[in-house]
mmCIF file of C-alpha atoms in Angstrom:
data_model
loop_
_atom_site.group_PDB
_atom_site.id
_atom_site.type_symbol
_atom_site.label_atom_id
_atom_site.label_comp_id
_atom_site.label_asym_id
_atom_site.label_seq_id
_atom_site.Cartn_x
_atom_site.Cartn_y
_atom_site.Cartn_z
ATOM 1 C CA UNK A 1170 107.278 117.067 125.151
ATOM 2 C CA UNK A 1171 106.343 116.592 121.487
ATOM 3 C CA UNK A 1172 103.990 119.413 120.882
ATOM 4 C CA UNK A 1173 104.449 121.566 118.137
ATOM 5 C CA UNK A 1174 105.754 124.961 118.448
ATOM 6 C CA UNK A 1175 104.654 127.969 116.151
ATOM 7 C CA UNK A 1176 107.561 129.741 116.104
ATOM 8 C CA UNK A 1177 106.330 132.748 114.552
ATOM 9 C CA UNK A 1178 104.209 133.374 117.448
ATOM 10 C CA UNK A 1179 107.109 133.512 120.118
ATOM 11 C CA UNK A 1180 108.825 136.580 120.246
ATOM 12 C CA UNK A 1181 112.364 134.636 120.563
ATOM 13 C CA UNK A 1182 112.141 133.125 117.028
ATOM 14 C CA UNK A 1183 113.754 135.811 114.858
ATOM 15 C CA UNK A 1184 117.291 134.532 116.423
ATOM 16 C CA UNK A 1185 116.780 131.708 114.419
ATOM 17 C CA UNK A 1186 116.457 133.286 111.371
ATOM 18 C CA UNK A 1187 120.066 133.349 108.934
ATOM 19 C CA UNK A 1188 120.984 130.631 110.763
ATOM 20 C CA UNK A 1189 122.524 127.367 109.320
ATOM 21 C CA UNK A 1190 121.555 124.084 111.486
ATOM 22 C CA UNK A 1191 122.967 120.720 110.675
ATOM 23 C CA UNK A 1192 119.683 118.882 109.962
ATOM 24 C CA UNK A 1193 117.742 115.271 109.849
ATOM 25 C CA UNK A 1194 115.052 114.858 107.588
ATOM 26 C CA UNK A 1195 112.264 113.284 109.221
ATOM 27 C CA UNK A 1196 109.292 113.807 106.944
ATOM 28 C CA UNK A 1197 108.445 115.080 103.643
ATOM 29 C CA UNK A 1198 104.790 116.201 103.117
ATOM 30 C CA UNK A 1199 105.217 117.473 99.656
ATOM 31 C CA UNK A 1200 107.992 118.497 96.972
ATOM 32 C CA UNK A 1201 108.194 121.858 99.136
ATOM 33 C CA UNK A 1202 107.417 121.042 102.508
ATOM 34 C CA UNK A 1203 109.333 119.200 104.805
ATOM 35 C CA UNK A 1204 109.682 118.294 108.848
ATOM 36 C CA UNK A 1205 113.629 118.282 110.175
ATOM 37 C CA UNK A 1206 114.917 117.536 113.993
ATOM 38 C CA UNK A 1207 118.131 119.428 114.847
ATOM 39 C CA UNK A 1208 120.811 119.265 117.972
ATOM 40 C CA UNK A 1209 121.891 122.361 117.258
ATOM 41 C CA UNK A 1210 119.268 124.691 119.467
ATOM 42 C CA UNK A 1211 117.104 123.520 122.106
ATOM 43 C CA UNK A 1212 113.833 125.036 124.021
ATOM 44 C CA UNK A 1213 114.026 125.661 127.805
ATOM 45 C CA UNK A 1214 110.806 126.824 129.556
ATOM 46 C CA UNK A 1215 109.159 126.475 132.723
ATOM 47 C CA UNK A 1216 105.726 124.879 133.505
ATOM 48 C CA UNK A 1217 104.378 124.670 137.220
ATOM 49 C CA UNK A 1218 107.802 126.130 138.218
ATOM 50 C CA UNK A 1219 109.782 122.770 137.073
ATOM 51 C CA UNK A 1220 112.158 123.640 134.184
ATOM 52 C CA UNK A 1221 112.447 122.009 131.013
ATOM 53 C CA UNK A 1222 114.532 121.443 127.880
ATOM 54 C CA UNK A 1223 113.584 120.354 124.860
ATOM 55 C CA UNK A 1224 116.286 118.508 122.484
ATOM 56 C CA UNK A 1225 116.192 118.056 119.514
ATOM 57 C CA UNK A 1226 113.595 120.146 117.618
ATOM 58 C CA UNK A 1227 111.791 119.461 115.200
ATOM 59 C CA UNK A 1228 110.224 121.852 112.941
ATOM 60 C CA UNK A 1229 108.705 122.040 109.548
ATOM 61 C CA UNK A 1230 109.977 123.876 106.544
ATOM 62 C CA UNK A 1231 109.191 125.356 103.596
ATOM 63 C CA UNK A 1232 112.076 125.520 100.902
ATOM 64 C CA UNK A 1233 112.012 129.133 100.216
ATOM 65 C CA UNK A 1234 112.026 130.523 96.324
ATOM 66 C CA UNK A 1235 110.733 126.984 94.780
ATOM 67 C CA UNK A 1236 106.932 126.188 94.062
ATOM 68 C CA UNK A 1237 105.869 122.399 93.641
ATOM 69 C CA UNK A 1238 102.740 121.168 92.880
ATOM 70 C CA UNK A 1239 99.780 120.371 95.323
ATOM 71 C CA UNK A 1240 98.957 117.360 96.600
ATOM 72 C CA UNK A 1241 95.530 118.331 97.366
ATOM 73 C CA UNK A 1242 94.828 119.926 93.864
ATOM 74 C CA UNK A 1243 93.248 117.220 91.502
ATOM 75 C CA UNK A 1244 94.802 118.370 88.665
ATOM 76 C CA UNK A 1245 98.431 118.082 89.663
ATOM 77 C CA UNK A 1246 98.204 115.356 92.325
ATOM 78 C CA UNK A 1247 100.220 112.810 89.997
ATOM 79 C CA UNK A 1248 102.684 115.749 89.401
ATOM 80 C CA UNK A 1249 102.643 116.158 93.475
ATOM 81 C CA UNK A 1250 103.087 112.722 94.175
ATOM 82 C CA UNK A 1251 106.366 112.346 91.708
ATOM 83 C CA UNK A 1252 107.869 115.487 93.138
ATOM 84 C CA UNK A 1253 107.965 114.252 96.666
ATOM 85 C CA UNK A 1254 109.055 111.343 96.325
ATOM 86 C CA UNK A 1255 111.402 112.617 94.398
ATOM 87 C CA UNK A 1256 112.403 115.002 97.199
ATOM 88 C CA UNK A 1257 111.903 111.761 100.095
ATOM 89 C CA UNK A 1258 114.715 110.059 97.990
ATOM 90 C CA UNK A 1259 117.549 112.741 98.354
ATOM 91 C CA UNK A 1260 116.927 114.095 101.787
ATOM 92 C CA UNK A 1261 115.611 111.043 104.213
ATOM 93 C CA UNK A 1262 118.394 108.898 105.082
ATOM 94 C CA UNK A 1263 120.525 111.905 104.177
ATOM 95 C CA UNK A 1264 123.104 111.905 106.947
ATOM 96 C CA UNK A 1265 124.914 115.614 106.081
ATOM 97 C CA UNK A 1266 121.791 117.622 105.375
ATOM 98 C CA UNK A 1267 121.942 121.367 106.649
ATOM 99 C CA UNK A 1268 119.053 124.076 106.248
ATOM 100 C CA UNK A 1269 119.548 127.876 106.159
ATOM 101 C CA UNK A 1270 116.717 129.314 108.099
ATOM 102 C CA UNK A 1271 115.573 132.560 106.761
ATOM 103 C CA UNK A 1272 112.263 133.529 108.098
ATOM 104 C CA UNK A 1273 109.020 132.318 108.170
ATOM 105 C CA UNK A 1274 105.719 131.755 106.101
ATOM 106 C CA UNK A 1275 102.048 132.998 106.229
ATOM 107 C CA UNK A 1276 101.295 129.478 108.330
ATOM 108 C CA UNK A 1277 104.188 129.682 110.679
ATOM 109 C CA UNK A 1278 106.887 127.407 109.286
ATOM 110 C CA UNK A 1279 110.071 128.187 108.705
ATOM 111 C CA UNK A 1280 111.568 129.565 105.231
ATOM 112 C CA UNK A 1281 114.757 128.453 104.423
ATOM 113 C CA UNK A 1282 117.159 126.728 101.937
ATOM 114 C CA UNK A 1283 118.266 122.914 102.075
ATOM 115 C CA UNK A 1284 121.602 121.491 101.354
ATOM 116 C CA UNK A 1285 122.543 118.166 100.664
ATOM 117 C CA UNK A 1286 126.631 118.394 102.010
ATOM 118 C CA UNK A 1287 128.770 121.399 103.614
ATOM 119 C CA UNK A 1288 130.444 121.678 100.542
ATOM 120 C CA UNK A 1289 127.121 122.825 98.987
ATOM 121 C CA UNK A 1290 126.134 124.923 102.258
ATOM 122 C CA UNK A 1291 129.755 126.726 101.761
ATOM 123 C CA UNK A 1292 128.921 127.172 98.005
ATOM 124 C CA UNK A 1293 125.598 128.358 98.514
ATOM 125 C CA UNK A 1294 124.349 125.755 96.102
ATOM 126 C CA UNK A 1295 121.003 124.918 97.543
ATOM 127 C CA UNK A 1296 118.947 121.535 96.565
ATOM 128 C CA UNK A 1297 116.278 124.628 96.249
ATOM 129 C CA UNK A 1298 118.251 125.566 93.197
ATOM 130 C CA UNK A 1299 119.229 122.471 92.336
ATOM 131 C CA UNK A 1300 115.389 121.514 91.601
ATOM 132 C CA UNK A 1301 114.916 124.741 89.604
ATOM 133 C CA UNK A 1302 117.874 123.818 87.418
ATOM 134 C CA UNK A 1303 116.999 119.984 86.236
ATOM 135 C CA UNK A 1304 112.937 121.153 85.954
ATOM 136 C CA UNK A 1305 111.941 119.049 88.600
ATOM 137 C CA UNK A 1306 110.112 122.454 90.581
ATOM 138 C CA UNK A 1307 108.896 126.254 89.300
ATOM 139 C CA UNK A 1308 110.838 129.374 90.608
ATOM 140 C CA UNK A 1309 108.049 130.526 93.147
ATOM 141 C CA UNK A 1310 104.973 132.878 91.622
ATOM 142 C CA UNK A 1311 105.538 130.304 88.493
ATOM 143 C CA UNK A 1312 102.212 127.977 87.516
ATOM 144 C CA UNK A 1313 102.294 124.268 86.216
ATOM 145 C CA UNK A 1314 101.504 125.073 82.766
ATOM 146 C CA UNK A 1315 102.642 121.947 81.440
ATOM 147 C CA UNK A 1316 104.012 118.033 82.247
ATOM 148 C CA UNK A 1317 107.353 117.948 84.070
ATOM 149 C CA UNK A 1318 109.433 114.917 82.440
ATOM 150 C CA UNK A 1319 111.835 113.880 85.067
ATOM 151 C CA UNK A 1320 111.717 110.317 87.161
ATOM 152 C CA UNK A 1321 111.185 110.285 90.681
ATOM 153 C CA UNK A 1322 113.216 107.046 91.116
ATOM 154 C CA UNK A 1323 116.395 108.710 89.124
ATOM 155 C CA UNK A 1324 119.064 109.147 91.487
ATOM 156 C CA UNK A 1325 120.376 112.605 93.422
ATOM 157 C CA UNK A 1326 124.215 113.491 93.597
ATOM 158 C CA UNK A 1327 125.154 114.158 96.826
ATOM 159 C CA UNK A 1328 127.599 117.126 95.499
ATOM 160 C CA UNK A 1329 125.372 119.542 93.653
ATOM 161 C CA UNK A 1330 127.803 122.328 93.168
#
């Protein structure tokens, strides 16, 4: 079972929320957006009186407190492009990636910080923050008022702290 879940909608979801999962990056739609399976919970429900559990999850996020540019705006689609791919290089393939779930957006996805290592997670030195610090994303509520110089192909530390 594959579907996806809007978690906002089921009244269940706000256990989730503050909670740190140990994380694989799956997808990344854009420098702010991204899809993640976990172990760490699973669904159980019932359907025609046959129970079922679902393991792992997947679930989209958006990386609270950072604003990246949009893929579907003209203007900044070159921008867009750089900063996910920029964002595909550190986290897919990542193999100690955790997220700190901490609510949930207008569209139903999750909020929540990244983290490239535990040392970072136990640090509280998100790769949300990280992005804000080298210019390579705006604080959210900030607007692209000018050229980001950074290059997607440069490499990302695993230990951000």
């Amino acid at each position: 079972v594959n579907e996806f879940v809007n978690w906002k909608k089921m009244k269940w979801s706000n256990v989730f929320c503050g909670k740190t999962l140990k994380v694989t990056c799956v997808n990344v739609y854009d420098g702010d957006t991204c899809t993640f399976t976990t172990d760490d919970i699973s669904v159980r429900f019932k359907c025609d009186d046959e129970a079922y559990e679902c393991q792992p999850i997947e679930f989209k996020l958006r990386m609270a407190d950072i604003n990246t540019a949009e893929l579907r705006t003209g203007n900044e689609q070159e921008l867009a492009r750089e900063q996910r791919d920029y964002v595909r290089a550190a986290l897919i393939g990542c193999t100690t990636l955790y997220v700190r779930l901490r609510g949930f957006d207008k569209y139903g996805r999750f909020l929540g910080y990244v983290y490239l290592n535990e040392s970072d997670m136990l640090a509280d030195h998100s790769f949300n923050a990280y992005m804000i610090e080298q210019d390579i994303c705006k604080k959210y509520g900030e607007w692209y008022v000018y050229r980001l110089s950074f290059s997607a192909t440069s490499s990302v530390s695993t230990n951000i702290v």
